[in-house]
Coordinates of C-alpha atoms (C1' of nucleotides) in Angstrom, one line a residue:
Chain A
X8 CA 0.0 0.0 0.0
X9 CA 1.6 3.2 -1.2
X10 CA 0.8 6.5 0.3
X11 CA 1.7 9.0 -2.4
X12 CA -0.5 12.0 -2.0
X13 CA 1.6 14.9 -0.7
X14 CA -1.2 17.2 0.1
X15 CA -2.4 15.3 3.2
X16 CA -0.4 14.1 6.2
X17 CA 0.4 10.4 6.3
X18 CA -1.8 10.0 9.4
X19 CA -4.6 11.7 7.5
X20 CA -4.3 9.3 4.6
X21 CA -4.3 6.3 6.8
X22 CA -7.3 7.7 8.7
X23 CA -9.2 8.1 5.5
X24 CA -8.4 4.5 4.4
X25 CA -9.4 3.0 7.7
X26 CA -12.7 5.1 7.9
X27 CA -13.6 3.8 4.4
X28 CA -12.8 0.2 5.4
X29 CA -15.0 0.5 8.4
X30 CA -17.9 2.1 6.6
X31 CA -17.6 -0.6 3.9
X32 CA -17.6 -3.3 6.6
X33 CA -14.3 -4.6 5.4
X34 CA -13.7 -5.1 9.1
X35 CA -16.9 -6.6 10.4
X36 CA -18.2 -6.3 13.9
X37 CA -16.9 -8.9 16.4
X38 CA -13.8 -9.7 14.4
X39 CA -10.4 -8.3 15.6
X40 CA -8.8 -5.7 13.5
X41 CA -5.1 -6.1 12.5
X42 CA -2.8 -5.1 15.3
X43 CA -0.9 -1.8 15.4
X44 CA 2.3 -3.5 14.2
X45 CA 0.5 -5.2 11.3
X46 CA -1.0 -1.9 10.2
X47 CA 2.4 -0.2 10.5
X48 CA 3.8 -2.9 8.2
X49 CA 0.9 -2.7 5.7
X50 CA 1.2 1.1 5.3
X51 CA 4.9 1.3 5.8
X52 CA 4.7 3.8 8.6
X53 CA 5.7 3.8 12.2
X54 CA 3.6 2.4 15.0
X55 CA 3.3 5.9 16.5
X56 CA 1.6 7.2 13.4
X57 CA -0.9 4.3 13.4
X58 CA -1.6 5.0 17.0
X59 CA -2.6 8.6 16.5
X60 CA -5.1 7.5 13.9
X61 CA -6.5 4.7 16.0
X62 CA -6.7 7.1 19.0
X63 CA -8.8 9.5 17.0
X64 CA -11.2 6.8 15.8
X65 CA -11.4 5.5 19.3
X66 CA -12.3 8.9 20.7
X67 CA -15.2 9.1 18.3
X68 CA -16.4 5.8 19.4
X69 CA -15.9 4.2 16.0
X70 CA -13.6 1.5 17.4
X71 CA -13.1 -0.2 20.8
X72 CA -9.6 -1.0 22.0
X73 CA -8.8 -3.4 24.7
X74 CA -5.3 -3.8 26.1
X75 CA -4.0 -7.3 25.8
X76 CA -6.8 -8.2 23.4
X77 CA -7.2 -6.1 20.3
X78 CA -9.2 -3.5 18.4
X79 CA -12.8 -4.0 17.3
X80 CA -15.3 -1.9 15.3
X81 CA -18.1 -0.6 17.4
X82 CA -21.4 -1.5 15.7
X83 CA -23.5 0.3 18.2
X84 CA -22.3 3.5 16.7
X85 CA -24.8 3.1 13.9
X86 CA -27.5 4.0 16.3
X87 CA -25.9 7.4 16.6
X88 CA -25.7 10.1 14.0
X89 CA -22.7 12.0 15.1
X90 CA -19.9 12.0 17.6
X91 CA -20.0 14.7 20.2
X92 CA -17.6 16.9 18.3
X93 CA -20.0 17.0 15.4
X94 CA -22.9 18.6 17.2
X95 CA -22.5 22.0 15.7
X96 CA -22.1 20.8 12.1
X97 CA -25.7 20.6 11.2
X98 CA -25.1 19.2 7.7
X99 CA -23.0 16.4 9.1
X100 CA -25.7 15.8 11.7
X101 CA -28.4 15.4 9.1
X102 CA -26.2 13.2 6.9
X103 CA -25.4 11.0 9.8
X104 CA -29.1 10.2 10.0
X105 CA -29.0 8.9 6.4
X106 CA -30.9 11.9 5.2
X107 CA -30.2 14.1 2.2
X108 CA -29.1 17.6 3.2
X109 CA -30.0 20.8 1.5
X110 CA -29.4 24.3 2.9
X111 CA -31.8 27.1 1.7
X112 CA -31.0 30.7 2.4
X113 CA -34.1 32.6 3.5
X114 CA -32.6 36.0 3.9
X115 CA -29.1 37.6 3.9
X116 CA -29.0 41.3 4.7
X117 CA -27.1 44.0 6.6
X118 CA -28.7 45.2 9.8
X119 CA -27.5 47.5 12.6
X120 CA -26.5 46.1 16.0
X121 CA -29.1 46.3 18.8
X122 CA -27.9 46.8 22.4
X123 CA -28.2 43.1 22.9
X124 CA -26.1 42.2 19.8
X125 CA -23.5 44.8 20.7
X126 CA -23.0 43.3 24.1
X127 CA -22.7 39.7 23.1
X128 CA -20.6 40.5 20.0
X129 CA -18.4 43.0 21.7
X130 CA -19.1 45.8 19.2
X131 CA -20.8 49.1 19.3
X132 CA -24.6 49.7 19.1
X133 CA -25.4 50.7 15.5
X134 CA -22.4 48.8 14.0
X135 CA -23.3 46.9 10.8
X136 CA -24.0 43.2 11.1
X137 CA -24.7 40.6 8.4
X138 CA -27.8 38.7 9.3
X139 CA -28.1 35.3 7.7
X140 CA -31.2 33.2 8.0
X141 CA -31.1 29.7 6.6
X142 CA -33.1 26.5 6.6
X143 CA -31.6 23.0 6.7
X144 CA -33.7 20.3 5.1
X145 CA -33.5 16.6 5.8
X146 CA -34.9 14.6 2.9
X147 CA -36.9 17.7 1.9
X148 CA -38.4 18.3 5.4
X149 CA -37.4 21.5 7.2
X150 CA -35.3 20.3 10.2
X151 CA -33.2 23.2 11.4
X152 CA -33.7 27.0 11.3
X153 CA -30.3 28.8 11.6
X154 CA -29.7 32.5 12.2
X155 CA -26.2 33.9 12.1
X156 CA -25.0 37.4 12.9
X157 CA -21.5 38.4 11.6
X158 CA -19.8 41.7 12.1
X159 CA -19.6 43.3 8.6
X160 CA -16.2 44.7 9.6
X161 CA -14.8 41.2 9.3
X162 CA -15.9 40.9 5.7
X163 CA -12.8 40.4 3.6
X164 CA -14.3 40.3 0.1
X165 CA -16.2 43.4 -0.9
X166 CA -19.2 43.6 -3.1
X167 CA -19.7 39.9 -3.5
X168 CA -22.7 37.7 -3.2
X169 CA -22.5 35.3 -0.4
X170 CA -23.5 31.7 -1.2
X171 CA -25.9 31.0 1.6
X172 CA -26.1 27.3 0.8
X173 CA -22.6 26.6 2.2
X174 CA -21.7 25.4 5.6
X175 CA -20.9 28.2 8.1
X176 CA -17.3 27.0 8.3
X177 CA -16.9 27.4 4.6
X178 CA -18.6 30.8 4.6
X179 CA -16.3 32.1 7.3
X180 CA -13.3 30.9 5.3
X181 CA -14.3 32.0 1.9
X182 CA -15.9 35.4 2.5
X183 CA -14.2 36.4 5.8
X184 CA -10.9 34.6 5.5
X185 CA -11.4 33.3 9.0
X186 CA -10.9 29.8 10.4
X187 CA -13.2 28.6 13.2
X188 CA -11.0 27.4 16.1
X189 CA -13.6 26.7 18.8
X190 CA -17.2 27.0 19.6
X191 CA -19.2 27.5 22.8
X192 CA -22.8 26.1 22.6
X193 CA -25.6 26.7 24.9
X194 CA -28.3 24.1 24.8
X195 CA -31.8 24.8 25.9
X196 CA -35.4 23.9 25.1
X197 CA -37.6 26.7 23.7
X198 CA -41.1 27.2 22.5
X199 CA -41.3 27.5 18.8
X200 CA -43.3 30.7 18.9
X201 CA -42.7 32.9 15.8
X202 CA -40.5 30.2 14.3
X203 CA -43.3 27.7 14.1
X204 CA -44.6 28.5 10.7
X205 CA -41.2 28.3 9.0
X206 CA -40.4 24.9 10.6
X207 CA -44.0 23.7 10.0
X208 CA -44.8 23.0 13.7
X209 CA -47.3 24.2 16.2
X210 CA -46.4 27.5 17.9
X211 CA -46.7 25.9 21.3
X212 CA -44.4 23.0 20.5
X213 CA -41.0 22.6 22.0
X214 CA -37.9 23.0 19.9
X215 CA -34.2 22.4 20.7
X216 CA -32.4 25.8 20.8
X217 CA -28.7 25.9 20.3
X218 CA -27.0 29.2 20.8
X219 CA -23.5 29.1 19.5
X220 CA -20.6 31.5 19.5
X221 CA -17.7 30.8 17.1
X222 CA -14.2 32.0 17.8
X223 CA -11.0 32.2 15.7
X224 CA -7.7 30.8 16.9
X225 CA -6.8 34.4 18.0
X226 CA -9.8 34.3 20.4
X227 CA -11.7 36.8 18.2
X228 CA -15.5 36.3 18.1
X229 CA -16.4 35.5 14.6
X230 CA -20.2 35.0 14.6
X231 CA -23.1 34.0 16.8
X232 CA -25.7 31.5 15.8
X233 CA -29.2 31.1 17.1
X234 CA -30.5 27.7 15.9
X235 CA -33.8 25.8 16.3
X236 CA -34.1 22.1 15.7
X237 CA -37.3 20.3 14.9
X238 CA -36.8 17.1 16.8
X239 CA -39.7 15.4 15.0
X240 CA -37.5 15.4 12.0
X241 CA -34.1 15.1 13.5
X242 CA -33.1 14.0 17.0
X243 CA -29.4 14.6 17.8
X244 CA -28.0 11.3 19.0
X245 CA -24.4 11.6 19.9
X246 CA -21.7 9.1 20.8
X247 CA -19.1 9.9 23.3
X248 CA -16.2 7.7 24.2
X249 CA -15.1 7.7 27.8
X250 CA -11.4 8.3 27.3
Chain B
X25 CA 10.3 19.5 39.4
X26 CA 10.3 15.9 40.4
X27 CA 7.6 13.5 39.3
X28 CA 7.6 10.8 42.0
X29 CA 4.2 9.4 42.2
X30 CA 4.1 5.9 40.7
X31 CA 0.4 5.4 40.7
X32 CA -0.2 7.8 37.8
X33 CA 1.3 8.0 34.4
X34 CA 3.9 10.7 33.8
X35 CA 1.6 12.4 31.3
X36 CA -1.2 12.3 33.9
X37 CA 1.0 14.0 36.5
X38 CA 2.1 16.7 34.1
X39 CA -1.5 17.2 33.1
X40 CA -2.6 17.7 36.7
X41 CA 0.1 20.3 37.3
X42 CA -0.7 22.3 34.2
X43 CA -4.4 22.2 34.9
X44 CA -3.7 23.6 38.4
X45 CA -1.5 26.3 37.1
X46 CA -4.1 27.4 34.6
X47 CA -6.9 27.4 37.2
X48 CA -4.6 29.4 39.6
X49 CA -3.9 31.8 36.8
X50 CA -0.2 31.2 37.1
X51 CA -0.3 31.5 33.3
X52 CA -2.4 34.5 32.7
X53 CA -4.4 35.2 29.6
X54 CA -2.6 36.9 26.7
X55 CA 0.9 35.7 27.9
X56 CA 2.6 32.9 26.0
X57 CA 3.1 29.7 27.9
X58 CA 6.6 28.1 28.0
X59 CA 7.4 26.2 24.8
X60 CA 7.2 22.4 24.5
X61 CA 10.9 22.1 24.9
X62 CA 11.0 24.3 28.0
X63 CA 8.2 22.2 29.6
X64 CA 10.1 19.0 28.6
X65 CA 13.2 20.4 30.4
X66 CA 11.3 21.5 33.5
X67 CA 9.6 18.2 34.0
X68 CA 12.5 16.1 32.8
X69 CA 10.3 14.3 30.2
X70 CA 10.4 13.9 26.5
X71 CA 8.7 16.4 24.2
X72 CA 6.3 13.7 23.0
X73 CA 4.9 13.3 26.5
X74 CA 4.4 17.1 26.8
X75 CA 2.7 17.1 23.5
X76 CA 0.1 14.5 24.5
X77 CA -0.8 16.6 27.5
X78 CA -1.0 19.8 25.6
X79 CA -3.1 18.1 22.9
X80 CA -5.6 17.0 25.5
X81 CA -5.9 20.5 27.0
X82 CA -6.2 21.9 23.6
X83 CA -9.0 19.5 22.6
X84 CA -10.9 20.7 25.6
X85 CA -10.5 24.3 24.6
X86 CA -8.5 25.1 27.7
X87 CA -5.5 26.4 25.7
X88 CA -5.0 27.7 22.2
X89 CA -2.0 26.7 20.2
X90 CA -0.6 28.5 17.1
X91 CA 2.1 27.0 15.0
X92 CA 5.1 29.4 14.7
X93 CA 3.8 31.4 17.6
X94 CA 3.1 29.6 20.8
X95 CA 0.6 28.3 23.4
X96 CA -1.9 30.6 25.2
X97 CA -4.6 30.0 27.8
X98 CA -8.1 30.5 26.5
X99 CA -9.9 32.8 28.8
X100 CA -13.2 32.6 27.0
X101 CA -13.6 29.1 28.4
X102 CA -14.7 30.6 31.7
X103 CA -18.0 31.4 29.9
X104 CA -18.6 27.6 29.5
X105 CA -19.3 25.1 32.2
X106 CA -17.9 22.0 30.6
X107 CA -16.2 20.7 27.5
X108 CA -18.3 18.6 25.2
X109 CA -17.1 15.3 26.7
X110 CA -18.5 16.4 30.0
X111 CA -22.1 16.7 28.9
X112 CA -23.2 13.4 30.5
X113 CA -21.4 14.0 33.9
X114 CA -24.1 16.0 35.6
X115 CA -22.2 16.7 38.8
X116 CA -19.3 18.0 36.7
X117 CA -21.7 20.2 34.7
X118 CA -23.2 21.7 37.8
X119 CA -19.8 22.3 39.4
X120 CA -18.6 23.9 36.2
X121 CA -21.2 26.6 36.8
X122 CA -19.7 27.4 40.1
X123 CA -22.6 25.8 42.0
X124 CA -22.5 23.4 44.9
X125 CA -23.7 19.9 43.9
X126 CA -25.7 17.5 45.9
X127 CA -27.3 14.3 44.7
X128 CA -30.4 13.1 46.5
X129 CA -31.8 9.6 45.9
X130 CA -35.6 9.7 45.6
X131 CA -36.2 6.0 45.2
X132 CA -34.2 2.9 44.5
X133 CA -36.2 -0.3 43.9
X134 CA -36.4 -3.4 41.9
X135 CA -39.0 -3.5 39.1
X136 CA -39.8 -5.9 36.3
X137 CA -39.1 -5.0 32.7
X138 CA -41.9 -3.7 30.6
X139 CA -42.0 -4.6 26.9
X140 CA -40.4 -1.2 26.2
X141 CA -37.6 -1.7 28.7
X142 CA -36.9 -5.2 27.4
X143 CA -36.5 -4.0 23.8
X144 CA -34.1 -1.2 24.6
X145 CA -32.1 -3.1 27.2
X146 CA -32.0 -6.3 25.2
X147 CA -33.5 -8.4 27.9
X148 CA -36.7 -10.4 28.4
X149 CA -40.0 -9.0 29.6
X150 CA -40.4 -9.5 33.3
X151 CA -36.7 -9.6 34.0
X152 CA -35.7 -7.7 37.1
X153 CA -34.4 -4.1 36.8
X154 CA -33.0 -1.7 39.3
X155 CA -34.9 1.6 39.1
X156 CA -33.0 4.5 40.5
X157 CA -34.6 7.9 40.6
X158 CA -32.4 10.8 41.8
X159 CA -32.4 14.6 42.0
X160 CA -29.3 16.7 41.3
X161 CA -29.3 20.0 43.2
X162 CA -27.3 23.1 42.2
X163 CA -26.8 25.4 45.2
X164 CA -29.8 23.7 46.8
X165 CA -32.1 24.2 43.8
X166 CA -33.4 21.1 42.0
X167 CA -31.7 21.2 38.6
X168 CA -31.7 17.7 37.1
X169 CA -34.1 14.7 37.5
X170 CA -32.3 11.5 36.7
X171 CA -33.8 8.1 36.2
X172 CA -31.7 5.0 35.6
X173 CA -32.6 1.4 34.8
X174 CA -30.0 -1.3 35.4
X175 CA -30.4 -5.0 34.8
X176 CA -30.3 -6.7 38.2
X177 CA -28.4 -9.6 36.5
X178 CA -25.4 -7.3 36.4
X179 CA -25.3 -6.8 40.1
X180 CA -22.0 -8.0 41.4
X181 CA -22.5 -7.3 45.1
X182 CA -25.4 -9.1 46.8
X183 CA -27.5 -7.8 49.6
X184 CA -25.9 -4.4 49.8
X185 CA -27.4 -1.0 50.1
X186 CA -26.6 1.1 47.1
X187 CA -25.4 4.6 47.9
X188 CA -27.6 6.7 45.6
X189 CA -25.6 9.9 46.1
X190 CA -22.7 8.7 44.0
X191 CA -22.1 9.4 40.4
X192 CA -23.4 6.8 38.0
X193 CA -19.8 6.0 36.9
X194 CA -18.9 5.2 40.5
X195 CA -22.1 3.3 41.1
X196 CA -21.5 1.1 38.1
X197 CA -18.0 0.5 39.2
X198 CA -18.6 -0.2 42.9
X199 CA -21.8 -2.3 42.8
X200 CA -21.7 -3.8 39.3
X201 CA -17.9 -4.0 38.7
X202 CA -18.5 -2.4 35.3
X203 CA -16.5 0.4 33.7
X204 CA -18.4 2.7 31.4
X205 CA -16.6 2.9 28.0
X206 CA -18.9 5.0 25.9
X207 CA -22.3 6.7 26.0
X208 CA -24.9 7.4 23.3
X209 CA -27.0 10.5 24.2
X210 CA -30.2 11.6 22.5
X211 CA -31.0 15.2 23.1
X212 CA -34.6 16.5 22.8
X213 CA -36.9 19.1 24.3
X214 CA -39.8 17.8 26.3
X215 CA -42.8 19.2 28.3
X216 CA -42.2 18.7 32.0
X217 CA -45.6 17.1 32.5
X218 CA -45.6 14.7 35.5
X219 CA -42.0 15.7 36.3
X220 CA -43.0 19.3 36.9
X221 CA -43.7 19.1 40.6
X222 CA -40.4 17.4 41.5
X223 CA -38.4 20.0 39.6
X224 CA -40.6 22.8 40.8
X225 CA -41.7 24.1 37.4
X226 CA -44.9 24.5 35.6
X227 CA -46.2 21.3 33.9
X228 CA -46.4 23.1 30.6
X229 CA -42.8 24.3 30.7
X230 CA -40.2 22.9 28.5
X231 CA -37.3 20.8 29.8
X232 CA -34.2 19.5 28.2
X233 CA -34.5 15.7 28.0
X234 CA -31.3 13.6 27.7
X235 CA -31.8 9.9 27.0
X236 CA -28.5 8.1 27.6
X237 CA -27.4 4.5 27.0
X238 CA -24.2 3.5 28.7
X239 CA -22.0 0.7 27.4
X240 CA -19.0 -1.3 28.6
X241 CA -15.8 -1.8 26.6
X242 CA -17.2 -5.2 25.7
X243 CA -20.1 -3.4 24.0
X244 CA -22.5 -4.6 26.7
X245 CA -25.4 -2.3 27.6
X246 CA -25.0 -1.4 31.2
X247 CA -27.8 1.1 32.0
X248 CA -30.2 3.5 30.4
X249 CA -30.8 7.0 31.7
X250 CA -33.8 9.3 31.3
X251 CA -32.8 12.8 32.5
X252 CA -34.7 16.1 32.7
X253 CA -32.8 19.4 33.1
X254 CA -34.4 22.5 34.4
X255 CA -32.7 25.1 32.3
X256 CA -33.8 27.9 34.5
X257 CA -31.3 26.6 37.0
X258 CA -28.7 25.2 34.8
X259 CA -28.0 25.8 31.1
X260 CA -25.4 23.4 29.6
X261 CA -22.8 25.6 27.9
X262 CA -20.2 23.5 26.2
X263 CA -16.9 24.2 24.6
X264 CA -15.7 22.4 21.6
X265 CA -12.4 22.8 19.9
X266 CA -12.2 22.4 16.2
X267 CA -9.4 19.9 15.9
Chain C
dG19 C1' 4.4 -17.4 27.0
dA20 C1' 3.1 -15.0 23.0
dG21 C1' 0.8 -11.1 21.4
dT22 C1' -1.9 -7.1 22.2
dG23 C1' -2.4 -2.2 23.3
dG24 C1' -0.3 1.7 26.7
dT25 C1' 3.5 4.6 27.8
dC26 C1' 7.7 7.0 27.0
dT27 C1' 12.2 8.3 24.8
dA28 C1' 15.5 10.8 21.8
dG29 C1' 16.1 12.0 17.9
dA30 C1' 14.8 14.2 12.9
dC31 C1' 12.6 17.2 9.7
dC32 C1' 8.9 20.4 8.3
dA33 C1' 5.5 24.5 8.3
dC34 C1' 4.7 28.6 10.1
dG35 C1' 5.0 33.3 12.7
dC36 C1' 7.6 36.6 14.0
dT37 C1' 11.1 40.4 13.8
Chain D
dG12 C1' 16.9 33.5 10.8
dC13 C1' 15.2 31.8 14.8
dG14 C1' 11.9 29.7 17.7
dT15 C1' 7.5 27.9 17.7
dG16 C1' 4.3 24.0 17.2
dG17 C1' 3.2 19.9 13.7
dT18 C1' 4.6 15.4 11.9
dC19 C1' 7.1 11.2 11.9
dT20 C1' 10.5 7.6 13.0
dA21 C1' 12.6 3.5 15.4
dG22 C1' 13.2 1.9 19.1
dA23 C1' 12.3 0.4 24.4
dC24 C1' 9.7 -1.3 28.2
dC25 C1' 5.3 -2.2 30.6
dA26 C1' 0.4 -4.0 31.6
dC27 C1' -2.8 -6.8 30.2
dT28 C1' -5.5 -10.8 28.0
dC29 C1' -5.8 -15.1 26.3
dA30 C1' -4.8 -19.7 25.2

DNA sequence: GAGTGGTCTAGACCACGCT
DNA sequence: GCGTGGTCTAGACCACTCA
């Protein structure tokens, strides 16, 4: 097995291959995977490199590792639709459920910051904000209503139409030249209220509300998100490995 | 700095020390931490060991690392009360908010499995189950109602009173001799209904419902949990690092 | 006892940021 | 150019499980 691509790290390439083998059930559940040494031999890399890959898959709950025994694929994970780290990537969440994703922008416009906005975003009242309202569909059904506010001052590309059907990570990268480094998410239940019609639910129904703040590696606040999930369509079911 | 304790791994000891320094603000925000090489020198360990520790802290969002620049403490994390991996550890969640935790058992009794129970737990209808209902208090206010069902067949210790004020991880270890390896959590909003009085909310209020299934490293289902959070008292606010 | 994963070392080279 | 973190290697020894 030759690892030729230069664009990705060796570990990244091995990870990709193993992920594919697991998803294709090359390694079936209940059967032991090759040992670290065998993998190292197969790919022609050091055992340490193999270990970083297996550690990542293990942290996501994709494989189970037992000292003195071996490594096994975790078939229970099929009951989940994402690992914990994937909670804020809505497209990934929907795909993990086996649904087709589509993102439809409802409105993208420039607004001025209210006092509330200014406080949470650390800007001045009246500063310009980009308001982006979008709807995530799962197999054609509206599943998530997502609202984002981004300071216009961060906009790197002028006079350009923003493609609202992209994922937030890609939007921040392409139009703001910003990489998302970490996210703080506040989870709470909320009555659907004024969002009921757009998500096609009763106004007195309960929705899952995720309030997210995205930061750059420089600790700069990039955007805040206010998101409503219709759990009739999509229930987040997350795997988390204990160590 | 001598690392003498034999009971913990070297990396574990270094991790503990760095965590303490960060929480004591020995490393203040905005100032660069010592480099990997400097840490390696200080603790007398290899750079690889230091890296595993820093990688863990970075994954939790506690520090920010920039190639070519350095490592910094992330002060925004104080706005959060747990990293994503801590979502299912309720005591940790409450403590992270700066509240005093106390766990009060409401009832612990043996029941027989309904058809519903049997299906999700993979046992037979009529099999014995341990039902544990507990209330988590944050600064004396009821914050979380937790119900667990555990197959009695797993009980390792006979004829012993179970201390219901322990964390589920400790209960599984002490009375069932089982280690929790991974958890699948389903997040949804839910009307409080019959749980309203016990959590001291209106019955038509919305609560956050977390349905958890706990598994051992052998992929055996250990217990299921049905938990209701009163978000007036406690809002889960989770940090997640992107890579 | 043989083989597994878990820990740790001491090196090397690279990509990146600063100044 | 220098120092930082990022990647990778080739070893060593240990703890554990299983036959």
